[in-house]
PDB file of C-alpha atoms in Angstrom:
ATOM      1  CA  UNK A 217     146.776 121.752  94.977  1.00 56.00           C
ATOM      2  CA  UNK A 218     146.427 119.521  92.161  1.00 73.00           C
ATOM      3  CA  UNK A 219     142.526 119.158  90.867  1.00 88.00           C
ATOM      4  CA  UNK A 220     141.031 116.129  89.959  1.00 93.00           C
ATOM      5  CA  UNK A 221     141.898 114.924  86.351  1.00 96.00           C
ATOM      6  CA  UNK A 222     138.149 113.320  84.684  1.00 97.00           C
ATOM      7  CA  UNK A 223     138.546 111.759  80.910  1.00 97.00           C
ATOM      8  CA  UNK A 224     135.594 111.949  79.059  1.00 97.00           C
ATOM      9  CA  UNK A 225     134.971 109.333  75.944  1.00 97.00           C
ATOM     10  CA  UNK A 226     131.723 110.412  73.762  1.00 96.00           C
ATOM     11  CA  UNK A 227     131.236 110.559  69.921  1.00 93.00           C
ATOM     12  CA  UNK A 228     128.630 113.842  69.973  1.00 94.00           C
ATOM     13  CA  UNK A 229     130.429 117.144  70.376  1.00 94.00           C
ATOM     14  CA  UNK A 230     127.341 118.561  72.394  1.00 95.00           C
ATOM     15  CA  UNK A 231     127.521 116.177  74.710  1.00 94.00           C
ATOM     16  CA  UNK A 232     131.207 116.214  75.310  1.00 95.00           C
ATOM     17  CA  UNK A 233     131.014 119.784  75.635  1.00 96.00           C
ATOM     18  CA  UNK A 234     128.008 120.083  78.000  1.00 95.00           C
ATOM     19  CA  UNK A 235     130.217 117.460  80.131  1.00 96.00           C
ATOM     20  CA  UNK A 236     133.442 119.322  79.970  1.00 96.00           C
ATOM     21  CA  UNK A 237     131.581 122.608  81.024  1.00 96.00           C
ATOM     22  CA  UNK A 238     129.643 121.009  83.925  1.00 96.00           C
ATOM     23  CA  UNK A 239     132.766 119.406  85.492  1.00 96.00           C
ATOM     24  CA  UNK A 240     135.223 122.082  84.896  1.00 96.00           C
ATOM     25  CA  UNK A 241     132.522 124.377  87.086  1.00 95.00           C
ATOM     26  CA  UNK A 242     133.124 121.959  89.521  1.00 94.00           C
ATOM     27  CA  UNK A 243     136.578 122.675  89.209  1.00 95.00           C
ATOM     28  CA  UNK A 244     137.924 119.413  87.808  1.00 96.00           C
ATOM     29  CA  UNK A 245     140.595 119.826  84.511  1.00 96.00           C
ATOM     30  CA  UNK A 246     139.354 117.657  81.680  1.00 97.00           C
ATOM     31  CA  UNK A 247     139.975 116.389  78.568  1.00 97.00           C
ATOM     32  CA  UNK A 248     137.602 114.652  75.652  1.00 97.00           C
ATOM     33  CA  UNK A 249     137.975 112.295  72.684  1.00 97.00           C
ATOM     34  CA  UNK A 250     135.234 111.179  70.113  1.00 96.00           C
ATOM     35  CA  UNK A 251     136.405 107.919  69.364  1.00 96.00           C
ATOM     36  CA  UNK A 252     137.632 104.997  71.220  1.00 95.00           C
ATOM     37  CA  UNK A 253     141.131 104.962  69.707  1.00 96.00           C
ATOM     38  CA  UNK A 254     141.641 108.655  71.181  1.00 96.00           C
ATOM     39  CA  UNK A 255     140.200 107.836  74.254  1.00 96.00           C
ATOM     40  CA  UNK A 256     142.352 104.999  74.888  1.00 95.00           C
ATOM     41  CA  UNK A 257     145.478 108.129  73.234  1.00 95.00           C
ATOM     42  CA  UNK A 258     144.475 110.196  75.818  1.00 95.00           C
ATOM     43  CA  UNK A 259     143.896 107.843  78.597  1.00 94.00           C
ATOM     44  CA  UNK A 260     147.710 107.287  78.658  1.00 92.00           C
ATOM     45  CA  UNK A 261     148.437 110.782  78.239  1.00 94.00           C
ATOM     46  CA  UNK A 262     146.527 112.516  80.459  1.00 94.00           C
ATOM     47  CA  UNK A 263     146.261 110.046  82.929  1.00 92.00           C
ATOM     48  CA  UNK A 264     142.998 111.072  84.469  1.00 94.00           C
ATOM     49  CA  UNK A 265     141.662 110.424  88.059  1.00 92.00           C
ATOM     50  CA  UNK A 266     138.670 109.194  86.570  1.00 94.00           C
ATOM     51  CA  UNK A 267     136.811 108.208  82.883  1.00 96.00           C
ATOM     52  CA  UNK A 268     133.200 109.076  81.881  1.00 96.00           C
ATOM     53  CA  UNK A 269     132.928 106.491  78.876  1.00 95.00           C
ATOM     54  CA  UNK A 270     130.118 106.476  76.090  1.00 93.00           C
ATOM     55  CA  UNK A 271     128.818 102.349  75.391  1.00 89.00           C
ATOM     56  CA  UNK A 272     128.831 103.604  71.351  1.00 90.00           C
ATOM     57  CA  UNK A 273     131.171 104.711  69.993  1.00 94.00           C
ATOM     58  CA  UNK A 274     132.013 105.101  65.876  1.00 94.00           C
ATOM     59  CA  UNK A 275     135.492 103.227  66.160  1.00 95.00           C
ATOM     60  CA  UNK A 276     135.003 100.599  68.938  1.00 93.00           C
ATOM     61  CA  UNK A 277     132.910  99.745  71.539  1.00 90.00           C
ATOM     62  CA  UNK A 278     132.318 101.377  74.928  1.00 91.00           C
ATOM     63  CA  UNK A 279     132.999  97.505  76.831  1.00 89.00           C
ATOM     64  CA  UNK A 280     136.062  96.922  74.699  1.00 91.00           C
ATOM     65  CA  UNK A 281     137.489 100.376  75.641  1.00 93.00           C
ATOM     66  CA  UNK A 282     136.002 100.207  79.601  1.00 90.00           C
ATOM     67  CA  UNK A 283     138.133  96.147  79.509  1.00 86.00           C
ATOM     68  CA  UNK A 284     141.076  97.668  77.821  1.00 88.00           C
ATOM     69  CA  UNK A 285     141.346 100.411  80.560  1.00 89.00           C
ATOM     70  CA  UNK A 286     141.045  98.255  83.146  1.00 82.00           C
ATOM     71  CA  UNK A 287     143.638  95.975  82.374  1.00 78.00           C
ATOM     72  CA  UNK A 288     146.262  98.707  82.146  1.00 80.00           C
ATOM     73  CA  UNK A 289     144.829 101.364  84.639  1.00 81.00           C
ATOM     74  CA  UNK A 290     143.334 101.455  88.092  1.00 78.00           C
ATOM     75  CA  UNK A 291     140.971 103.863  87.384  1.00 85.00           C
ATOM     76  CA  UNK A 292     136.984 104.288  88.050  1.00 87.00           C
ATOM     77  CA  UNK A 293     134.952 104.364  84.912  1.00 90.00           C
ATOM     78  CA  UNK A 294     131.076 105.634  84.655  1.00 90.00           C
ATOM     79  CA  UNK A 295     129.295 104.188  81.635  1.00 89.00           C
ATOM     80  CA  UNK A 296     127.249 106.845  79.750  1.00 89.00           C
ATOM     81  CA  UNK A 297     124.546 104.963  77.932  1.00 84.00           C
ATOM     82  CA  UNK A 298     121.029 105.245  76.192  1.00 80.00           C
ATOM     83  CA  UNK A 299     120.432 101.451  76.695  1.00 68.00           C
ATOM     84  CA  UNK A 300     117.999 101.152  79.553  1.00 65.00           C
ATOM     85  CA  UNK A 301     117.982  97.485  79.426  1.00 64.00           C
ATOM     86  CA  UNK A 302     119.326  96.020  82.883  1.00 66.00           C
ATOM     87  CA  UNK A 303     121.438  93.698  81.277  1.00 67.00           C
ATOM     88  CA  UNK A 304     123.019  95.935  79.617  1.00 68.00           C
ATOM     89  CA  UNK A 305     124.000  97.709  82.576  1.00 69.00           C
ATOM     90  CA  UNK A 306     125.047  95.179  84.426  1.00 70.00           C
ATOM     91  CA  UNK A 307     127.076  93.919  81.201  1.00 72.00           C
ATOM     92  CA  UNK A 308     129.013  97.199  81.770  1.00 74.00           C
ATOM     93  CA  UNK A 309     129.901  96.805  85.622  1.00 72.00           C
ATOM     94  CA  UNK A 310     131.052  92.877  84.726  1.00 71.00           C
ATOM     95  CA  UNK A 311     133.392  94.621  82.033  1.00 75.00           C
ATOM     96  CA  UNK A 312     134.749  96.665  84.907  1.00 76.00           C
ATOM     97  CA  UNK A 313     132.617 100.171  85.058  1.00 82.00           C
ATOM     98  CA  UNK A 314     132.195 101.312  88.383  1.00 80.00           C
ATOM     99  CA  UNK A 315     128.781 102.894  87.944  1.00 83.00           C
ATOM    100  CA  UNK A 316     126.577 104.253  84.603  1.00 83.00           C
ATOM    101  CA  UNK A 317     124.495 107.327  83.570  1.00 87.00           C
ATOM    102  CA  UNK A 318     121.578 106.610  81.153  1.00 86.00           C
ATOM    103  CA  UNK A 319     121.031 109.014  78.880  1.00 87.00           C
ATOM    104  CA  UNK A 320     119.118 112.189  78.735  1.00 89.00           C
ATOM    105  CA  UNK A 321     120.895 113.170  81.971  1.00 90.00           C
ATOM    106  CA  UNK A 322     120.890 115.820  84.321  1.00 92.00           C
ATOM    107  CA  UNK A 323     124.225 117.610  84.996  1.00 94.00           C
ATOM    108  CA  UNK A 324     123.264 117.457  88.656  1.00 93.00           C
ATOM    109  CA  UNK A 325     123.451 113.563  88.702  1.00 90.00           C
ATOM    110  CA  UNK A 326     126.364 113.415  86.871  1.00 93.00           C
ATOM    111  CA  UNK A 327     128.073 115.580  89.307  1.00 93.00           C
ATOM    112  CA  UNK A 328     126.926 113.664  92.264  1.00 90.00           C
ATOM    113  CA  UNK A 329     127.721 110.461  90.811  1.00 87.00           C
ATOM    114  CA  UNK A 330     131.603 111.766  89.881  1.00 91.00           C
ATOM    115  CA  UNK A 331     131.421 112.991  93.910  1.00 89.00           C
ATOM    116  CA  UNK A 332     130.762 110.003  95.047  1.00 84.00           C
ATOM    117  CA  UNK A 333     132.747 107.536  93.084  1.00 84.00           C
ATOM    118  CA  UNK A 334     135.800 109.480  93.821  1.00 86.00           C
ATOM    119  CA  UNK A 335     135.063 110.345  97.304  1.00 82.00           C
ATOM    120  CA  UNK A 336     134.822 105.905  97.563  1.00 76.00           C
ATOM    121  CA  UNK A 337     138.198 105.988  95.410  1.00 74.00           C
ATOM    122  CA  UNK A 338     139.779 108.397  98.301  1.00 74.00           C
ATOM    123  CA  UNK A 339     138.805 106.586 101.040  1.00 69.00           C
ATOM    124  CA  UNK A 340     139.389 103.063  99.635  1.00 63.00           C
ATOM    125  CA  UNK A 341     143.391 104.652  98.854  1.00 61.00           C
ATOM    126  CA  UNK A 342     143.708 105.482 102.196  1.00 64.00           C
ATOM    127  CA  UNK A 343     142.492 101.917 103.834  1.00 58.00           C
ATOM    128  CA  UNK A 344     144.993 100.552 101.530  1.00 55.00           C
ATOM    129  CA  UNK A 345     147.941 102.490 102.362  1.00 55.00           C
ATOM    130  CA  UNK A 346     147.098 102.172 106.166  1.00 57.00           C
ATOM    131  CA  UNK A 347     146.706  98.452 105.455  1.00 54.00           C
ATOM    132  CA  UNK A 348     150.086  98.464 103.490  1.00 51.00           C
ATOM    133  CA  UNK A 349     151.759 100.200 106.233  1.00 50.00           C
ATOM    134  CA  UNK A 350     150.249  98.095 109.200  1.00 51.00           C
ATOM    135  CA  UNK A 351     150.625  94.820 107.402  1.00 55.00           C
ATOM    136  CA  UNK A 352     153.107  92.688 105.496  1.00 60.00           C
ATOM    137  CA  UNK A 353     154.616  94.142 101.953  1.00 69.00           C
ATOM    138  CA  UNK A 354     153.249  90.853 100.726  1.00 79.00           C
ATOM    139  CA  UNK A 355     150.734  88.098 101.428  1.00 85.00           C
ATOM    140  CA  UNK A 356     151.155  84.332 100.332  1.00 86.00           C
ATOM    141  CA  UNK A 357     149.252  81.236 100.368  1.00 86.00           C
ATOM    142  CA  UNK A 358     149.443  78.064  98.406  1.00 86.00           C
ATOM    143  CA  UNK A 359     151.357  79.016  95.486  1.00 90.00           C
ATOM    144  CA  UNK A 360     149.509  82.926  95.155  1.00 92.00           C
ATOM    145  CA  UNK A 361     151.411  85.962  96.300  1.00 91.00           C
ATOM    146  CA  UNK A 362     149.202  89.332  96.720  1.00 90.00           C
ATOM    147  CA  UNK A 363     151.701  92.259  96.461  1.00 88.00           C
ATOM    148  CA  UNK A 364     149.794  94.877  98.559  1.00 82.00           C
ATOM    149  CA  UNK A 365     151.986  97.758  98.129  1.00 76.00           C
ATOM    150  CA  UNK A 366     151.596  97.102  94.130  1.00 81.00           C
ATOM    151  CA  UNK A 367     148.183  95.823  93.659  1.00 84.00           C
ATOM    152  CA  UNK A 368     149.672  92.741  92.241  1.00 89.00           C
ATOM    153  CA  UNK A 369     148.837  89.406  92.261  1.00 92.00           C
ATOM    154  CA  UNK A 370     151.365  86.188  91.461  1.00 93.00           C
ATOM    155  CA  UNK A 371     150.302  82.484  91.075  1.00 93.00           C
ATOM    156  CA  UNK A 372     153.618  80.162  90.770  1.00 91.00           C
ATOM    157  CA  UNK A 373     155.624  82.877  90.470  1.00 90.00           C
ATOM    158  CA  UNK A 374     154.088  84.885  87.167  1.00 92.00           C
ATOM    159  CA  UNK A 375     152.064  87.919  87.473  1.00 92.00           C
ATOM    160  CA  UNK A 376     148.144  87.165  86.863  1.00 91.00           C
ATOM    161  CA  UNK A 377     145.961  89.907  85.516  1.00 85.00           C
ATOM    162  CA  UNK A 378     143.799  90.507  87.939  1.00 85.00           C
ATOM    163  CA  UNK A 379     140.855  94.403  87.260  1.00 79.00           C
ATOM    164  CA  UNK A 380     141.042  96.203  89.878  1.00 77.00           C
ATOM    165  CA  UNK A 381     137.310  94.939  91.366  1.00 81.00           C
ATOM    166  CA  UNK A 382     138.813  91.435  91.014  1.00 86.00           C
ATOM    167  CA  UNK A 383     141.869  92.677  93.233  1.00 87.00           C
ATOM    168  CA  UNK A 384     139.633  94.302  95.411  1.00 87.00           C
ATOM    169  CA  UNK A 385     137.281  91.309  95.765  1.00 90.00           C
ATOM    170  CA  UNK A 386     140.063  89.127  96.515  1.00 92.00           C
ATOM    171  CA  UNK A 387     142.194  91.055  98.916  1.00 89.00           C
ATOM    172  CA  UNK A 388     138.613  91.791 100.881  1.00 89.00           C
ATOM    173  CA  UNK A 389     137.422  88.124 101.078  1.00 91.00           C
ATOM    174  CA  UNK A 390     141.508  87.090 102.320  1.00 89.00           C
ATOM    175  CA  UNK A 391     141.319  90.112 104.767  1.00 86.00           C
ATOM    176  CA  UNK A 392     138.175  88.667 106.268  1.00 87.00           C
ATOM    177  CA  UNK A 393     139.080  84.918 106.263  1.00 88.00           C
ATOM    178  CA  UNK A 394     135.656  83.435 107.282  1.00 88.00           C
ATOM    179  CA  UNK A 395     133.493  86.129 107.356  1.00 91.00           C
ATOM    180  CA  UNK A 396     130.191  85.602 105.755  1.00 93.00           C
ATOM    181  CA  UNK A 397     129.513  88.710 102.778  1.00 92.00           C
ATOM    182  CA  UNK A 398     126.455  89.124 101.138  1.00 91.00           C
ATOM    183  CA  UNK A 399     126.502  89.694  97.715  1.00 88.00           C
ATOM    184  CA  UNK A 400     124.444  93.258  98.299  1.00 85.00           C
ATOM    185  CA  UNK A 401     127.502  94.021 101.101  1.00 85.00           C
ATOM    186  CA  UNK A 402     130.044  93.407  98.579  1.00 87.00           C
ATOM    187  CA  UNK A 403     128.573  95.278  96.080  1.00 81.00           C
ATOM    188  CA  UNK A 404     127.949  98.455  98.387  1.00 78.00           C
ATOM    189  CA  UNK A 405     131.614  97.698  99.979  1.00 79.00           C
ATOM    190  CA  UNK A 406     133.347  97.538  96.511  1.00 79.00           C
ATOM    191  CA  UNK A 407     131.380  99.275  93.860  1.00 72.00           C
ATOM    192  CA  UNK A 408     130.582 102.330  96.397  1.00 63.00           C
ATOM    193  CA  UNK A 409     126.529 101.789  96.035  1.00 53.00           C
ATOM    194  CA  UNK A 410     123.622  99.372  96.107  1.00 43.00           C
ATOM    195  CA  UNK A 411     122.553  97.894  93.103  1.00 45.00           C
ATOM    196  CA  UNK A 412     119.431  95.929  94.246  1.00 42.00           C
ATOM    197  CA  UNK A 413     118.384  93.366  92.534  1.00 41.00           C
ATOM    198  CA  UNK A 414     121.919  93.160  90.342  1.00 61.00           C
ATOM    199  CA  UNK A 415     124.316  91.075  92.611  1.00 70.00           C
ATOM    200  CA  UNK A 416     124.961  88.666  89.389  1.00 76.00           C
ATOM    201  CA  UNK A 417     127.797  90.753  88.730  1.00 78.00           C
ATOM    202  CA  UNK A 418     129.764  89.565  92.263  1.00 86.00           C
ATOM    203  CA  UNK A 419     128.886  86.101  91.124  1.00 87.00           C
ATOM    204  CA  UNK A 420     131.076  86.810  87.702  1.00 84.00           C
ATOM    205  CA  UNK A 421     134.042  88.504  89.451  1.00 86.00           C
ATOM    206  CA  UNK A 422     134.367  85.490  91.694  1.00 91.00           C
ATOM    207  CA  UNK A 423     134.127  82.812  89.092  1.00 88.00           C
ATOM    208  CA  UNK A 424     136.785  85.080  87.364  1.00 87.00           C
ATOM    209  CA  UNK A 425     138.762  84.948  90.372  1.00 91.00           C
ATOM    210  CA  UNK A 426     138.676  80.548  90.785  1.00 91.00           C
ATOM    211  CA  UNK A 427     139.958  80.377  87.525  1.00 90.00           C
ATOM    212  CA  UNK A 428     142.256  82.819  87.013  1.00 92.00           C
ATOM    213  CA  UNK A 429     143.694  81.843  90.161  1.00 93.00           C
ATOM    214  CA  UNK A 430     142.894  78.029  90.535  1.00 91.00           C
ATOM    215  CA  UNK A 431     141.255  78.839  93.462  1.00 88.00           C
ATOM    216  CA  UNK A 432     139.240  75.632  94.247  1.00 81.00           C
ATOM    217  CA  UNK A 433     137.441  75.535  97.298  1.00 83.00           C
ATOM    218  CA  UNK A 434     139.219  78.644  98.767  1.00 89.00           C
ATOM    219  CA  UNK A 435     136.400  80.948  97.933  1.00 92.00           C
ATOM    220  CA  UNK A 436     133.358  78.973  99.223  1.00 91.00           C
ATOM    221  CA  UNK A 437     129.718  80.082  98.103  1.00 91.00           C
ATOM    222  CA  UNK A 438     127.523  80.516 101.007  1.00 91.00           C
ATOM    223  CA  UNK A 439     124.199  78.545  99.653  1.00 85.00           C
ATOM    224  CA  UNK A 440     121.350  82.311  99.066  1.00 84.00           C
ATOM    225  CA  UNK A 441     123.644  84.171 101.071  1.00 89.00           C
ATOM    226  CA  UNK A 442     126.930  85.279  99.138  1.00 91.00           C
ATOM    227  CA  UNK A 443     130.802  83.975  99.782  1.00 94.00           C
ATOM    228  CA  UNK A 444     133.486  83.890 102.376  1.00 93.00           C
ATOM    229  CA  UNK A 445     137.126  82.699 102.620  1.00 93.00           C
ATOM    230  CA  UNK A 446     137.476  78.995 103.687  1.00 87.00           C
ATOM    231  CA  UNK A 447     140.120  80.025 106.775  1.00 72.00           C
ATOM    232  CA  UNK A 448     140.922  76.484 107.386  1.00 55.00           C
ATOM    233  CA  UNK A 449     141.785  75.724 103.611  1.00 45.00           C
ATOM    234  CA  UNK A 450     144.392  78.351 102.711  1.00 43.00           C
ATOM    235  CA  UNK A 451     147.492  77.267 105.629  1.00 44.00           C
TER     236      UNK A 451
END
């Protein structure tokens, strides 16, 4: 059986090291980098099931490297940070992290946090490929084409790039043409946890989504309650 492949990005050797030994008890094979422009090496190398990302880093920055990862990859990234400040954190899940980890940590968290995410990532691959398999190869409306079997999205027949929570987001709201989501369901739905108090970072991926996508009035905001998919608009 293959184990579970985690990537971890952080400048200080100690820390690196306690992370490497705590997950590899777990029984997950790893692999670490101390700068940005290694990470992003290995990332493509190693292809890991899953990246624990430092915010500083002495090459780059933690966002640029978490946005440059998930443009290429479909993979779930935890932040590791010392900045407490809830901007900051919710910064990092608008750049595309999944979840975060404020330093000092306990090993314990950061073991049930891993757990957790990927347990979400399992389940959320197998919805897919039932959906995949139950449903058309492909969905269209207007001029936008959502590949399901590739996670792809086309608008007048070129590719868009679309992270995978946008992609998520979108194929969820289509799926459910009508239904009324809060922005606290969405977030539990497709970040895998509640983040009370935080939903400004659904309100970013959709505005993301209406213009990368021209989406107009498809996506309709649902005055203090969250969003739905107009079902009359899109035939």
């Amino acid at each position: 059986m293959n184990k579970t492949k985690i990537l971890i990005i952080e400048d200080e050797a100690a820390i690196a090291d306690l992370l490497e030994y705590g997950l590899q008890e777990e029984g997950y094979l790893t692999r670490s980098a101390h700068t940005g422009a290694d990470g992003l090496a290995k990332l493509a190398e190693f292809r890991p099931d899953l990246l624990l990302l430092d915010w500083m880093l002495p090459d780059m920055s933690g966002l640029n490297v978490c946005k440059r990862a998930t443009a290429s990859y479909n993979i779930p990234i935890v932040m590791i940070t010392a900045k407490s400040d809830i901007t900051d954190k919710i910064l990092g899940l608008e750049f595309g992290a999944d979840d975060y980890i404020t330093k000092p940590f306990d090993m314990r968290e950061v073991n049930a946090r891993v757990r957790t995410i990927l347990r979400r990532v399992d389940q959320a691959n197998r919805i897919a490929v039932e959906s995949v398999e139950a449903g058309p190869p492909a969905i269209r409306f207007k001029d936008i084409e959502i590949v399901t079997a590739e996670r792809v999205v086309n608008k007048g027949g070129k590719e868009i790039e679309l992270t995978p929570k946008e992609y998520d987001l979108l194929l969820k709201l289509y799926t459910h043409r009508g239904k009324i989501f809060s922005r606290a369901e969405l977030l539990d739905d497709l970040w895998g946890y509640e983040y009370a108090g935080d939903t400004r970072t659904v309100d970013t991926h959709v505005q993301r989504l209406r213009k990368k996508l021209d989406l107009g009035d498809l996506i309709v905001t649902v005055f203090s309650i969250g969003y739905k998919f107009n079902k009359m608009t899109y035939v």
